[in-house]
Amino acid sequence: MLTTNPFDDDKLREECGIFGVSGMDGAAAAVALGLHALQHRGQEAAGITSFDGHQFHTHRAMGHVAGNFDRDEVIRALHGNVACGHVRYSTTGETALRNVQPLYAELASGGFAIAHNGNISNAMRLRRDLIRRGAIFQSTSDTEVIIHLVATSQFRTLIDRFIDALKQVEGAYSLIVMTPEGMIACRDPLGIRPLVMGKLDDTIVFASETVALDVVGADYVRDVEPGELVIVKGGEISSHKPFAPVGPRPCIFEYVYFSRPDSISNDRSVYSVRKAIGAQLAIEMPVEADLVVPVPDSGVPAAIGYAQQSGIPFELGIIRSHYVGRTFIQPGDKVRHLGVKLKHNANRELIKGKRVVLIDDSIVRGTTSLKIVQMMREAGAAEVHMRIASPPTRHSCFYGVDTPERAKLLAAKLDVGGMTDFIHADSLAFISIDGLYKALGEAHRADIHPKYCDACFTGEYPTTLTDQDENGPPDDQFALLHERVG
């Protein structure tokens, strides 16, 4: 089985989305709706766990939310007025139901369910230590490390044991945890991965993005702050900040690609930021052309901004079909190549004889860009220029993003000239890192204290990377049966 969506396959993938509801009859149904809105953050598997005041109920399945959670009998079996859910991608390694979240365990304090977006960058070391002490792991997920740390903590109360566990992990995490005592939502001290809080009447809702709040009719209240634990017990909400304050470093790629454009991230409209990125790109990297054409769908807002700033007409020169399934049997190279056009096709009469500037959000391996440029040339374009709404992606992410190992990143191997030749474009240019910050309302990227995690562009990781330092590149880590799934 091979994908018919080669454009989306050559993207960095946010690995997970999480959603939680506390204080609503039939909470699992609302969680299912929220996960639908977060499906773009993970399309491999989904799970929901609910709590009815006495017992936890879980349903986890491979595949999309639709088809697994749109059946009445599934939702009816998830009793309770508290529930949380998770959609996931995995990285290289095992794809198995045992890794699908929320993960659940029976602790001395009772049931404990956890949904995680992020990556624990010292999970391998912690896992080895826990196994030496007698822990028995049921998954290859870094998330399970947190469960074992909570279970083995010597602190008395559950919240203190949970805080003790979090103080031992490094990396990025946004978590929703369900216990008999209530729901906990938290972010790592740098706030690398997103998490927001909303309210619907007396119901509290947590989600990876505000768009999921919109879908269930909840009002956005605020972001869960970096390093904050929000605890919901019945109708009571409390906030705990057990970590020393540090400068937040939210993931800058949420604005470039990960988040849906109709979401609000850190009080900024993702759509408006992407348009501003496109406008800044036009200022920095102008080109004489007849048409501005977005690579659908993620390139559309930046292309609108580029067109408005440059005065070059915006046109849909590539048409995307939204009615093709994600997988398709492709028996042979020839049919596989033809399968590309099932998902995207050139608007031939529009393109023919025109100088085209293509706008995309990023270049990862470069295979997508090569196919798009070839598609434009086959449609008769006189010139094909490419403009990218992010700086060159030269470094892997270790914070919950499915990134190819660095050797497969085109920008890590070639300079811009070499990349231009590789994709067979007439020209190729990227927005600068300062330009990206400017589009976000910052004067420039401060060399000492940048306000975002931009390690995929700069290589400046905001945390220690214990597993990476001790065990080598990601491929070697996966050989040791560790899988980043969160």
Short mmCIF file of C-alpha atoms in Angstrom, two decimals:
data_model
loop_
_atom_site.label_atom_id
_atom_site.label_comp_id
_atom_site.label_asym_id
_atom_site.label_seq_id
_atom_site.Cartn_x
_atom_site.Cartn_y
_atom_site.Cartn_z
CA MET A 1 0.00 0.00 0.00
CA LEU A 2 1.47 3.31 -1.06
CA THR A 3 0.18 6.79 -0.50
CA THR A 4 -1.46 8.76 -3.28
CA ASN A 5 -0.66 11.99 -1.48
CA PRO A 6 3.02 12.56 -2.28
CA PHE A 7 2.76 16.29 -1.65
CA ASP A 8 1.66 15.79 1.94
CA ASP A 9 4.09 12.92 2.50
CA ASP A 10 7.06 15.24 1.91
CA LYS A 11 6.16 17.43 4.89
CA LEU A 12 7.24 17.70 8.47
CA ARG A 13 4.48 16.12 10.52
CA GLU A 14 3.24 17.25 13.89
CA GLU A 15 2.88 13.87 15.51
CA CYS A 16 -0.15 14.24 17.74
CA GLY A 17 -3.22 16.16 18.80
CA ILE A 18 -4.95 15.97 22.17
CA PHE A 19 -8.40 16.96 23.42
CA GLY A 20 -10.06 16.73 26.83
CA VAL A 21 -13.48 17.47 28.32
CA SER A 22 -14.42 17.71 32.00
CA GLY A 23 -17.98 18.15 33.25
CA MET A 24 -20.19 17.24 30.28
CA ASP A 25 -22.72 14.43 30.01
CA GLY A 26 -21.62 12.18 27.17
CA ALA A 27 -18.13 13.71 27.20
CA ALA A 28 -16.75 11.11 24.77
CA ALA A 29 -18.99 12.37 21.96
CA ALA A 30 -17.57 15.86 22.36
CA VAL A 31 -14.04 14.47 22.40
CA ALA A 32 -14.72 12.63 19.14
CA LEU A 33 -15.82 15.92 17.55
CA GLY A 34 -12.71 17.66 18.87
CA LEU A 35 -10.46 14.94 17.47
CA HIS A 36 -12.10 15.36 14.05
CA ALA A 37 -10.91 18.99 14.09
CA LEU A 38 -7.40 17.85 15.05
CA GLN A 39 -7.19 15.02 12.51
CA HIS A 40 -4.51 16.90 10.55
CA ARG A 41 -2.18 16.49 13.53
CA GLY A 42 -2.25 12.70 13.38
CA GLN A 43 -3.84 10.36 10.86
CA GLU A 44 -2.48 6.98 11.84
CA ALA A 45 -4.54 6.16 14.93
CA ALA A 46 -6.97 7.59 17.47
CA GLY A 47 -8.16 6.83 20.96
CA ILE A 48 -10.61 8.05 23.60
CA THR A 49 -10.73 7.27 27.33
CA SER A 50 -13.65 8.26 29.57
CA PHE A 51 -14.36 8.11 33.31
CA ASP A 52 -17.82 7.64 34.84
CA GLY A 53 -16.86 8.30 38.44
CA HIS A 54 -16.15 4.65 39.13
CA GLN A 55 -14.55 3.08 36.07
CA PHE A 56 -12.41 4.08 33.10
CA HIS A 57 -13.48 3.11 29.59
CA THR A 58 -11.20 3.12 26.55
CA HIS A 59 -11.51 2.60 22.82
CA ARG A 60 -8.39 2.83 20.64
CA ALA A 61 -8.06 2.02 16.96
CA MET A 62 -5.79 2.36 13.97
CA GLY A 63 -6.95 4.81 11.30
CA HIS A 64 -8.91 8.04 11.27
CA VAL A 65 -11.41 9.31 13.81
CA ALA A 66 -14.16 8.85 11.24
CA GLY A 67 -14.92 5.19 10.88
CA ASN A 68 -13.76 4.43 14.42
CA PHE A 69 -15.69 6.93 16.54
CA ASP A 70 -18.73 7.75 14.41
CA ARG A 71 -20.57 4.61 15.48
CA ASP A 72 -23.18 4.97 18.22
CA GLU A 73 -22.22 1.75 19.95
CA VAL A 74 -18.62 2.91 20.37
CA ILE A 75 -19.52 6.28 21.88
CA ARG A 76 -22.27 4.80 24.09
CA ALA A 77 -19.72 2.42 25.61
CA LEU A 78 -17.51 5.35 26.66
CA HIS A 79 -19.54 6.36 29.72
CA GLY A 80 -18.89 9.39 31.86
CA ASN A 81 -18.74 13.16 32.03
CA VAL A 82 -14.93 13.28 31.75
CA ALA A 83 -12.99 12.12 28.70
CA CYS A 84 -9.80 12.75 26.77
CA GLY A 85 -8.63 11.72 23.32
CA HIS A 86 -5.61 11.56 21.08
CA VAL A 87 -4.76 11.39 17.38
CA ARG A 88 -1.28 10.30 16.38
CA TYR A 89 1.38 9.76 13.83
CA SER A 90 4.26 7.50 14.67
CA THR A 91 7.84 7.94 13.57
CA THR A 92 10.11 5.25 12.21
CA GLY A 93 9.53 2.16 14.27
CA GLU A 94 6.63 0.01 15.32
CA THR A 95 3.08 0.88 14.37
CA ALA A 96 0.91 -1.04 16.80
CA LEU A 97 -2.29 -0.69 18.80
CA ARG A 98 -0.32 -0.91 22.04
CA ASN A 99 1.19 2.52 21.26
CA VAL A 100 -2.13 4.21 20.56
CA GLN A 101 -3.08 6.75 23.21
CA PRO A 102 -4.48 7.59 25.68
CA LEU A 103 -2.34 5.14 27.60
CA TYR A 104 -3.95 3.75 30.75
CA ALA A 105 -2.60 2.14 33.93
CA GLU A 106 -3.85 1.18 37.37
CA LEU A 107 -1.72 2.92 39.99
CA ALA A 108 -1.92 2.72 43.77
CA SER A 109 -4.03 5.88 43.66
CA GLY A 110 -6.41 4.44 41.05
CA GLY A 111 -6.74 4.70 37.30
CA PHE A 112 -4.39 6.96 35.35
CA ALA A 113 -4.96 7.84 31.67
CA ILE A 114 -2.60 10.10 29.73
CA ALA A 115 -2.60 11.72 26.27
CA HIS A 116 0.65 13.31 25.14
CA ASN A 117 1.75 15.63 22.37
CA GLY A 118 5.50 16.08 22.24
CA ASN A 119 8.64 14.05 22.76
CA ILE A 120 10.57 13.19 25.92
CA SER A 121 14.17 13.64 24.80
CA ASN A 122 15.64 11.64 27.70
CA ALA A 123 13.02 8.85 27.58
CA MET A 124 15.54 6.15 26.61
CA ARG A 125 17.76 6.83 29.62
CA LEU A 126 14.77 6.98 31.96
CA ARG A 127 13.34 3.81 30.45
CA ARG A 128 16.58 1.89 30.97
CA ASP A 129 16.78 3.05 34.60
CA LEU A 130 13.18 2.09 35.25
CA ILE A 131 13.63 -1.36 33.71
CA ARG A 132 16.67 -1.95 35.91
CA ARG A 133 14.47 -1.15 38.90
CA GLY A 134 11.89 -3.71 37.82
CA ALA A 135 9.47 -1.73 35.64
CA ILE A 136 7.67 -3.71 32.94
CA PHE A 137 6.79 -1.67 29.86
CA GLN A 138 3.79 -2.51 27.69
CA SER A 139 4.56 -0.14 24.80
CA THR A 140 7.48 1.46 23.01
CA SER A 141 6.04 4.93 23.66
CA ASP A 142 7.99 7.59 25.50
CA THR A 143 4.67 8.54 27.13
CA GLU A 144 4.70 5.35 29.20
CA VAL A 145 7.86 6.59 30.93
CA ILE A 146 5.78 9.29 32.61
CA ILE A 147 3.34 6.70 33.96
CA HIS A 148 6.17 4.67 35.52
CA LEU A 149 7.76 7.77 37.02
CA VAL A 150 4.46 8.69 38.66
CA ALA A 151 3.95 5.14 39.90
CA THR A 152 7.40 4.91 41.50
CA SER A 153 7.55 8.42 42.96
CA GLN A 154 7.94 8.57 46.74
CA PHE A 155 5.80 11.68 47.17
CA ARG A 156 2.50 11.29 49.00
CA THR A 157 -0.16 12.98 46.87
CA LEU A 158 -0.87 12.20 43.25
CA ILE A 159 -0.24 15.76 42.10
CA ASP A 160 3.12 15.81 43.87
CA ARG A 161 4.05 12.48 42.30
CA PHE A 162 3.06 13.83 38.90
CA ILE A 163 5.15 16.97 39.38
CA ASP A 164 8.05 14.81 40.55
CA ALA A 165 7.77 12.79 37.34
CA LEU A 166 7.70 15.90 35.14
CA LYS A 167 10.79 17.29 36.84
CA GLN A 168 12.72 14.20 35.70
CA VAL A 169 11.85 14.48 32.01
CA GLU A 170 13.29 16.81 29.40
CA GLY A 171 12.04 17.83 26.01
CA ALA A 172 8.57 18.92 24.91
CA TYR A 173 5.19 17.88 26.20
CA SER A 174 1.60 18.95 26.34
CA LEU A 175 -0.38 16.49 28.44
CA ILE A 176 -3.96 15.75 29.39
CA VAL A 177 -4.21 13.36 32.32
CA MET A 178 -7.33 11.77 33.81
CA THR A 179 -7.43 10.39 37.35
CA PRO A 180 -10.26 9.65 39.81
CA GLU A 181 -9.34 12.97 41.43
CA GLY A 182 -9.84 15.03 38.29
CA MET A 183 -8.28 16.14 35.01
CA ILE A 184 -4.81 17.69 34.69
CA ALA A 185 -3.59 19.66 31.67
CA CYS A 186 -0.01 20.87 31.46
CA ARG A 187 2.79 22.08 29.20
CA ASP A 188 6.54 21.84 29.46
CA PRO A 189 8.36 24.87 30.93
CA LEU A 190 9.26 26.20 27.46
CA GLY A 191 5.76 25.70 26.06
CA ILE A 192 7.14 24.10 22.91
CA ARG A 193 3.96 22.20 22.08
CA PRO A 194 0.61 24.05 22.17
CA LEU A 195 -2.35 23.56 24.51
CA VAL A 196 -5.37 25.81 25.03
CA MET A 197 -8.26 25.92 27.49
CA GLY A 198 -11.87 26.67 26.66
CA LYS A 199 -15.24 26.70 28.37
CA LEU A 200 -18.74 25.66 27.35
CA ASP A 201 -21.24 26.57 30.07
CA ASP A 202 -19.85 24.65 33.08
CA THR A 203 -17.66 22.36 30.96
CA ILE A 204 -13.89 22.83 30.76
CA VAL A 205 -12.22 21.86 27.49
CA PHE A 206 -8.54 21.45 26.62
CA ALA A 207 -7.22 21.13 23.08
CA SER A 208 -4.07 21.32 20.99
CA GLU A 209 -5.66 24.06 18.86
CA THR A 210 -8.47 26.57 19.21
CA VAL A 211 -10.20 25.20 16.09
CA ALA A 212 -11.16 22.13 18.14
CA LEU A 213 -12.84 24.43 20.68
CA ASP A 214 -14.81 26.02 17.84
CA VAL A 215 -16.11 22.66 16.66
CA VAL A 216 -17.70 21.82 20.02
CA GLY A 217 -18.96 25.37 20.61
CA ALA A 218 -16.57 26.18 23.45
CA ASP A 219 -15.22 29.68 24.00
CA TYR A 220 -11.47 30.14 24.09
CA VAL A 221 -10.40 31.15 27.59
CA ARG A 222 -6.61 31.21 27.37
CA ASP A 223 -3.51 29.19 26.59
CA VAL A 224 -2.28 26.80 29.23
CA GLU A 225 0.90 28.65 30.13
CA PRO A 226 4.38 27.14 29.69
CA GLY A 227 5.25 25.18 32.84
CA GLU A 228 1.68 25.38 34.16
CA LEU A 229 -0.52 22.58 35.48
CA VAL A 230 -4.26 23.28 35.32
CA ILE A 231 -6.26 20.94 37.57
CA VAL A 232 -10.02 20.50 37.16
CA LYS A 233 -11.88 18.81 40.02
CA GLY A 234 -15.60 18.91 39.46
CA GLY A 235 -16.38 22.59 38.99
CA GLU A 236 -13.19 23.83 40.61
CA ILE A 237 -10.13 24.92 38.62
CA SER A 238 -6.69 25.49 40.11
CA SER A 239 -3.35 26.45 38.61
CA HIS A 240 0.08 25.25 39.71
CA LYS A 241 3.45 26.47 38.45
CA PRO A 242 6.05 24.16 39.98
CA PHE A 243 8.92 24.98 37.61
CA ALA A 244 11.38 27.84 37.70
CA PRO A 245 10.25 30.41 35.12
CA VAL A 246 12.14 30.49 31.83
CA GLY A 247 11.60 32.31 28.58
CA PRO A 248 8.92 30.50 26.52
CA ARG A 249 9.97 28.92 23.22
CA PRO A 250 6.80 27.78 21.40
CA CYS A 251 7.32 25.93 18.12
CA ILE A 252 7.55 28.43 15.28
CA PHE A 253 6.53 25.79 12.74
CA GLU A 254 2.99 25.81 14.15
CA TYR A 255 2.58 29.09 12.28
CA VAL A 256 4.29 27.86 9.13
CA TYR A 257 2.44 24.57 8.66
CA PHE A 258 1.26 22.47 11.62
CA SER A 259 -1.76 24.39 12.91
CA ARG A 260 -4.92 24.79 10.92
CA PRO A 261 -5.14 28.33 9.48
CA ASP A 262 -8.41 28.95 11.33
CA SER A 263 -6.70 28.44 14.71
CA ILE A 264 -5.38 31.08 17.07
CA SER A 265 -1.90 30.39 18.44
CA ASN A 266 -0.42 32.48 21.25
CA ASP A 267 -3.07 35.15 20.58
CA ARG A 268 -2.17 35.34 16.89
CA SER A 269 -4.33 34.27 13.96
CA VAL A 270 -2.42 31.52 12.16
CA TYR A 271 -4.01 32.58 8.86
CA SER A 272 -2.97 36.21 9.31
CA VAL A 273 0.58 35.22 10.24
CA ARG A 274 0.87 33.05 7.14
CA LYS A 275 -0.31 35.91 4.96
CA ALA A 276 2.26 38.18 6.64
CA ILE A 277 4.95 35.58 5.97
CA GLY A 278 4.00 35.57 2.29
CA ALA A 279 4.10 39.37 2.14
CA GLN A 280 7.54 39.44 3.79
CA LEU A 281 8.72 36.77 1.38
CA ALA A 282 7.66 38.96 -1.54
CA ILE A 283 9.64 41.87 -0.09
CA GLU A 284 12.77 39.79 0.46
CA MET A 285 12.62 37.57 -2.60
CA PRO A 286 10.79 39.27 -5.48
CA VAL A 287 10.59 37.74 -8.93
CA GLU A 288 9.09 38.85 -12.24
CA ALA A 289 6.19 36.53 -12.94
CA ASP A 290 2.67 36.40 -14.36
CA LEU A 291 0.99 34.25 -11.70
CA VAL A 292 1.33 33.43 -8.02
CA VAL A 293 0.29 29.80 -7.54
CA PRO A 294 0.00 28.13 -4.13
CA VAL A 295 0.92 24.53 -3.50
CA PRO A 296 -2.39 23.35 -2.01
CA ASP A 297 -3.51 23.50 0.62
CA SER A 298 -0.85 24.66 3.06
CA GLY A 299 0.69 27.21 0.69
CA VAL A 300 -2.52 29.16 0.11
CA PRO A 301 -2.38 31.87 2.84
CA ALA A 302 1.28 32.69 2.17
CA ALA A 303 0.56 32.83 -1.57
CA ILE A 304 -2.26 35.32 -0.96
CA GLY A 305 0.13 37.48 1.05
CA TYR A 306 2.82 37.21 -1.63
CA ALA A 307 0.36 38.17 -4.37
CA GLN A 308 -1.05 41.13 -2.47
CA GLN A 309 2.42 42.47 -1.66
CA SER A 310 3.89 41.90 -5.14
CA GLY A 311 0.86 42.84 -7.21
CA ILE A 312 1.16 39.61 -9.19
CA PRO A 313 -2.24 37.91 -9.67
CA PHE A 314 -3.07 34.99 -7.40
CA GLU A 315 -4.43 31.97 -9.23
CA LEU A 316 -5.22 28.34 -8.42
CA GLY A 317 -2.78 26.81 -10.85
CA ILE A 318 -2.84 23.46 -9.05
CA ILE A 319 -6.19 21.85 -8.30
CA ARG A 320 -6.41 19.39 -5.43
CA SER A 321 -8.95 16.59 -5.29
CA HIS A 322 -10.36 16.10 -1.79
CA TYR A 323 -12.07 12.83 -2.67
CA VAL A 324 -9.11 10.48 -2.96
CA GLY A 325 -8.39 8.09 -0.12
CA ARG A 326 -5.06 8.23 1.59
CA THR A 327 -3.93 4.80 0.38
CA PHE A 328 -4.12 3.13 -3.00
CA ILE A 329 -2.64 -0.04 -4.46
CA GLN A 330 -0.04 0.96 -7.03
CA PRO A 331 1.43 -2.10 -8.80
CA GLY A 332 4.46 -0.68 -10.53
CA ASP A 333 6.47 2.46 -11.05
CA LYS A 334 4.47 3.68 -14.05
CA VAL A 335 1.12 3.51 -12.25
CA ARG A 336 2.73 4.94 -9.13
CA HIS A 337 3.87 7.98 -11.11
CA LEU A 338 0.42 8.42 -12.66
CA GLY A 339 -1.09 8.23 -9.17
CA VAL A 340 0.38 11.63 -8.35
CA LYS A 341 -2.33 13.30 -10.45
CA LEU A 342 -5.11 11.63 -8.50
CA LYS A 343 -4.51 14.14 -5.74
CA HIS A 344 -3.17 17.21 -7.56
CA ASN A 345 -3.34 18.32 -11.16
CA ALA A 346 -2.15 21.39 -13.04
CA ASN A 347 -4.72 23.90 -14.24
CA ARG A 348 -3.26 23.58 -17.71
CA GLU A 349 -5.01 26.36 -19.62
CA LEU A 350 -4.13 28.83 -16.88
CA ILE A 351 -0.47 27.81 -16.67
CA LYS A 352 0.40 27.48 -20.35
CA GLY A 353 2.92 30.12 -21.50
CA LYS A 354 3.00 31.86 -18.10
CA ARG A 355 5.85 32.70 -15.75
CA VAL A 356 4.76 31.04 -12.54
CA VAL A 357 5.93 31.63 -8.97
CA LEU A 358 5.00 28.69 -6.76
CA ILE A 359 4.53 29.29 -3.02
CA ASP A 360 4.98 26.41 -0.58
CA ASP A 361 5.44 26.33 3.19
CA SER A 362 8.67 24.30 3.30
CA ILE A 363 11.05 21.95 1.54
CA VAL A 364 11.94 18.75 3.36
CA ARG A 365 13.34 16.03 1.10
CA GLY A 366 12.69 18.03 -2.05
CA THR A 367 10.79 15.26 -3.81
CA THR A 368 7.53 17.18 -3.64
CA SER A 369 9.03 20.33 -5.11
CA LEU A 370 10.62 18.33 -7.92
CA LYS A 371 7.23 16.83 -8.86
CA ILE A 372 5.44 20.16 -8.69
CA VAL A 373 7.98 21.93 -10.88
CA GLN A 374 7.78 19.05 -13.36
CA MET A 375 3.98 19.31 -13.33
CA MET A 376 4.16 23.02 -14.15
CA ARG A 377 6.57 22.45 -17.01
CA GLU A 378 4.43 19.66 -18.45
CA ALA A 379 1.49 22.08 -18.33
CA GLY A 380 3.46 24.51 -20.52
CA ALA A 381 4.77 27.06 -18.01
CA ALA A 382 7.32 29.39 -19.56
CA GLU A 383 9.23 29.75 -16.27
CA VAL A 384 8.85 28.12 -12.87
CA HIS A 385 10.11 29.96 -9.79
CA MET A 386 9.68 28.67 -6.26
CA ARG A 387 9.40 30.70 -3.07
CA ILE A 388 9.32 29.03 0.35
CA ALA A 389 7.51 30.54 3.35
CA SER A 390 10.08 29.29 5.87
CA PRO A 391 13.88 29.23 6.06
CA PRO A 392 15.70 26.10 4.84
CA THR A 393 14.96 23.08 7.05
CA ARG A 394 18.47 21.88 7.87
CA HIS A 395 18.03 20.12 11.21
CA SER A 396 15.91 17.34 12.71
CA CYS A 397 13.29 18.01 15.36
CA PHE A 398 13.38 16.09 18.65
CA TYR A 399 10.28 17.67 20.17
CA GLY A 400 7.40 15.63 18.79
CA VAL A 401 7.68 16.22 15.06
CA ASP A 402 8.22 13.44 12.56
CA THR A 403 11.36 14.69 10.82
CA PRO A 404 13.52 12.66 8.45
CA GLU A 405 17.03 12.07 9.72
CA ARG A 406 19.22 15.02 8.85
CA ALA A 407 20.97 13.20 5.99
CA LYS A 408 17.62 13.16 4.12
CA LEU A 409 16.89 16.86 4.53
CA LEU A 410 17.67 18.51 1.20
CA ALA A 411 18.85 21.77 2.79
CA ALA A 412 21.30 19.86 4.99
CA LYS A 413 23.02 18.46 1.89
CA LEU A 414 22.84 21.28 -0.65
CA ASP A 415 23.04 25.06 -0.76
CA VAL A 416 20.22 27.01 -2.40
CA GLY A 417 21.88 26.76 -5.79
CA GLY A 418 22.16 23.02 -5.50
CA MET A 419 18.58 22.77 -4.33
CA THR A 420 17.45 24.85 -7.31
CA ASP A 421 19.17 22.43 -9.66
CA PHE A 422 17.72 19.43 -7.82
CA ILE A 423 14.10 20.56 -8.23
CA HIS A 424 14.76 21.88 -11.79
CA ALA A 425 13.35 25.34 -11.03
CA ASP A 426 14.36 28.58 -12.74
CA SER A 427 14.89 30.07 -9.27
CA LEU A 428 14.38 29.13 -5.64
CA ALA A 429 14.41 31.34 -2.55
CA PHE A 430 13.42 31.11 1.12
CA ILE A 431 12.27 33.69 3.63
CA SER A 432 15.05 34.66 6.04
CA ILE A 433 14.90 33.72 9.72
CA ASP A 434 14.69 37.43 10.59
CA GLY A 435 11.91 37.83 8.03
CA LEU A 436 9.97 34.99 9.63
CA TYR A 437 10.25 36.66 13.02
CA LYS A 438 9.24 40.00 11.50
CA ALA A 439 6.07 38.39 10.12
CA LEU A 440 5.34 37.28 13.69
CA GLY A 441 5.59 40.84 14.93
CA GLU A 442 9.16 40.66 16.20
CA ALA A 443 11.82 43.13 15.06
CA HIS A 444 14.29 40.29 14.41
CA ARG A 445 15.46 37.00 15.85
CA ALA A 446 17.44 37.87 18.94
CA ASP A 447 20.71 35.97 18.78
CA ILE A 448 20.78 35.31 22.52
CA HIS A 449 17.10 34.97 23.47
CA PRO A 450 14.92 33.93 20.50
CA LYS A 451 11.23 33.80 21.39
CA TYR A 452 10.42 30.60 19.50
CA CYS A 453 11.84 27.14 19.04
CA ASP A 454 13.32 27.36 15.55
CA ALA A 455 15.84 24.53 15.87
CA CYS A 456 14.76 22.92 12.59
CA PHE A 457 16.10 26.03 10.85
CA THR A 458 18.96 27.10 13.10
CA GLY A 459 20.09 23.95 14.89
CA GLU A 460 19.82 25.79 18.22
CA TYR A 461 17.89 23.38 20.43
CA PRO A 462 16.37 24.98 23.55
CA THR A 463 16.76 21.87 25.76
CA THR A 464 19.33 19.19 26.35
CA LEU A 465 18.99 16.12 24.12
CA THR A 466 20.18 13.31 26.35
CA ASP A 467 19.09 10.39 24.18
CA GLN A 468 20.47 11.98 21.04
CA ASP A 469 23.81 12.73 22.70
CA GLU A 470 24.13 9.26 24.25
CA ASN A 471 22.76 7.08 21.47
CA GLY A 472 23.61 8.78 18.21
CA PRO A 473 21.27 9.60 15.32
CA PRO A 474 17.57 8.71 15.39
CA ASP A 475 18.00 5.52 13.35
CA ASP A 476 20.30 4.10 16.03
CA GLN A 477 17.82 5.08 18.72
CA PHE A 478 14.98 3.30 16.97
CA ALA A 479 17.14 0.19 16.80
CA LEU A 480 17.04 0.28 20.60
CA LEU A 481 13.23 -0.02 20.42
CA HIS A 482 12.45 3.55 21.35
CA GLU A 483 9.66 5.21 19.41
CA ARG A 484 8.66 8.84 19.53
CA VAL A 485 4.90 8.69 19.20
CA GLY A 486 3.60 11.78 20.88
#
